[in-house]
Amino acid sequence: MRVTVLGKSPSWQDAGGACSGYLVQEGDHVLLVDCGNGVFGKLRTHVDYVDVDAVVLSHLHADHFLDLVPYSYALIYAPRQQPVPVDRWPGTDTPARPVLHAPPGARETFRRVAGAWGSEDLVERAFALSEYAEADEPRVGPLRLRFHRVDHFVECFAIEITSETSRGRFVFGADTGPSDALVAFAQGADVLMVEATLPRPEREGPRGHLTPAEAGEHARRAGAASLVLTHISDELDVDWALREAQAAFGGGPVSVAREGAVFEL
Ligand SMILES: [Zn+2]
Ligand SMILES: [Zn+2]
């Protein structure tokens, strides 16, 4: 299994960057995890968007799904997706329609977003939309997905991805505040990707994000083999984040996600 970072920004993009998006590939099978703003353009530099088998979303915040809008327009209106020849494209009877695994309530959210300009069914026309339940274990070719609810401002799911054809276990922690549930779910992960949004814990109100040190502590308690910090702005110091996470993790390799970084499991 190969995981490629397409975007790692928090809810505002890095200079030239993209919000949450990760490409997971096993053989010819292609899964996109999250599709935040800026991700569709990044995706196109790595794979052909019609070759994506499925998209899975961790939660329904803008920075994790907004690029479903341009992706949907491509799937519906691109010349290559039409039934008749257009320009150099021969026409197709089987246009690409990736599966979209999205959290409960996604259909209504997409209708409200695209409905703002009168295209209510945009996303469900483009994708085969399926709202998952926490206990579901969807398959994408040899890849198996599992979900576990974490502590964020909206319903949000960490995602475990394993493969029938390789041994590695990848856990994406999604957006979360301090979460014993994530620690339990991620036990023994080979690559644990944890958000490190905050320079310091939220001063008031409910927790919904982590600091780099807290991310490191979660990885230590989970006994993860390696830690990748993500959902971190280019306005925070990478070396500081690494030091904080390393000190708390005390274990294997720690890195800060950067676009184009590849993790082989
Ligand atoms: Zn986010
Ligand atoms: Zn969020």
JSON list of C-alpha atoms in Angstrom, two decimals, residues 1-2 24-30 53 142-143 163 165-166:
[
{"chain": "A", "resi": 1, "resn": "MET", "atom": "CA", "xyz": [0.00, 0.00, 0.00]},
{"chain": "A", "resi": 2, "resn": "ARG", "atom": "CA", "xyz": [1.26, 3.44, -0.87]},
{"chain": "A", "resi": 24, "resn": "VAL", "atom": "CA", "xyz": [-3.99, 5.50, -1.15]},
{"chain": "A", "resi": 25, "resn": "GLN", "atom": "CA", "xyz": [-2.94, 3.06, -3.86]},
{"chain": "A", "resi": 26, "resn": "GLU", "atom": "CA", "xyz": [-2.64, -0.71, -3.93]},
{"chain": "A", "resi": 27, "resn": "GLY", "atom": "CA", "xyz": [-1.84, -2.12, -7.35]},
{"chain": "A", "resi": 28, "resn": "ASP", "atom": "CA", "xyz": [-4.31, -0.57, -9.79]},
{"chain": "A", "resi": 29, "resn": "HIS", "atom": "CA", "xyz": [-6.75, 0.37, -7.05]},
{"chain": "A", "resi": 30, "resn": "VAL", "atom": "CA", "xyz": [-7.01, 4.04, -6.10]},
{"chain": "A", "resi": 53, "resn": "ASP", "atom": "CA", "xyz": [-12.24, 3.91, -7.53]},
{"chain": "A", "resi": 142, "resn": "PRO", "atom": "CA", "xyz": [-8.09, -5.28, -1.81]},
{"chain": "A", "resi": 143, "resn": "LEU", "atom": "CA", "xyz": [-8.31, -2.32, 0.58]},
{"chain": "A", "resi": 163, "resn": "SER", "atom": "CA", "xyz": [-4.93, -4.40, 2.48]},
{"chain": "A", "resi": 165, "resn": "THR", "atom": "CA", "xyz": [-2.20, -7.92, -0.44]},
{"chain": "A", "resi": 166, "resn": "SER", "atom": "CA", "xyz": [0.18, -6.15, 1.94]}
]
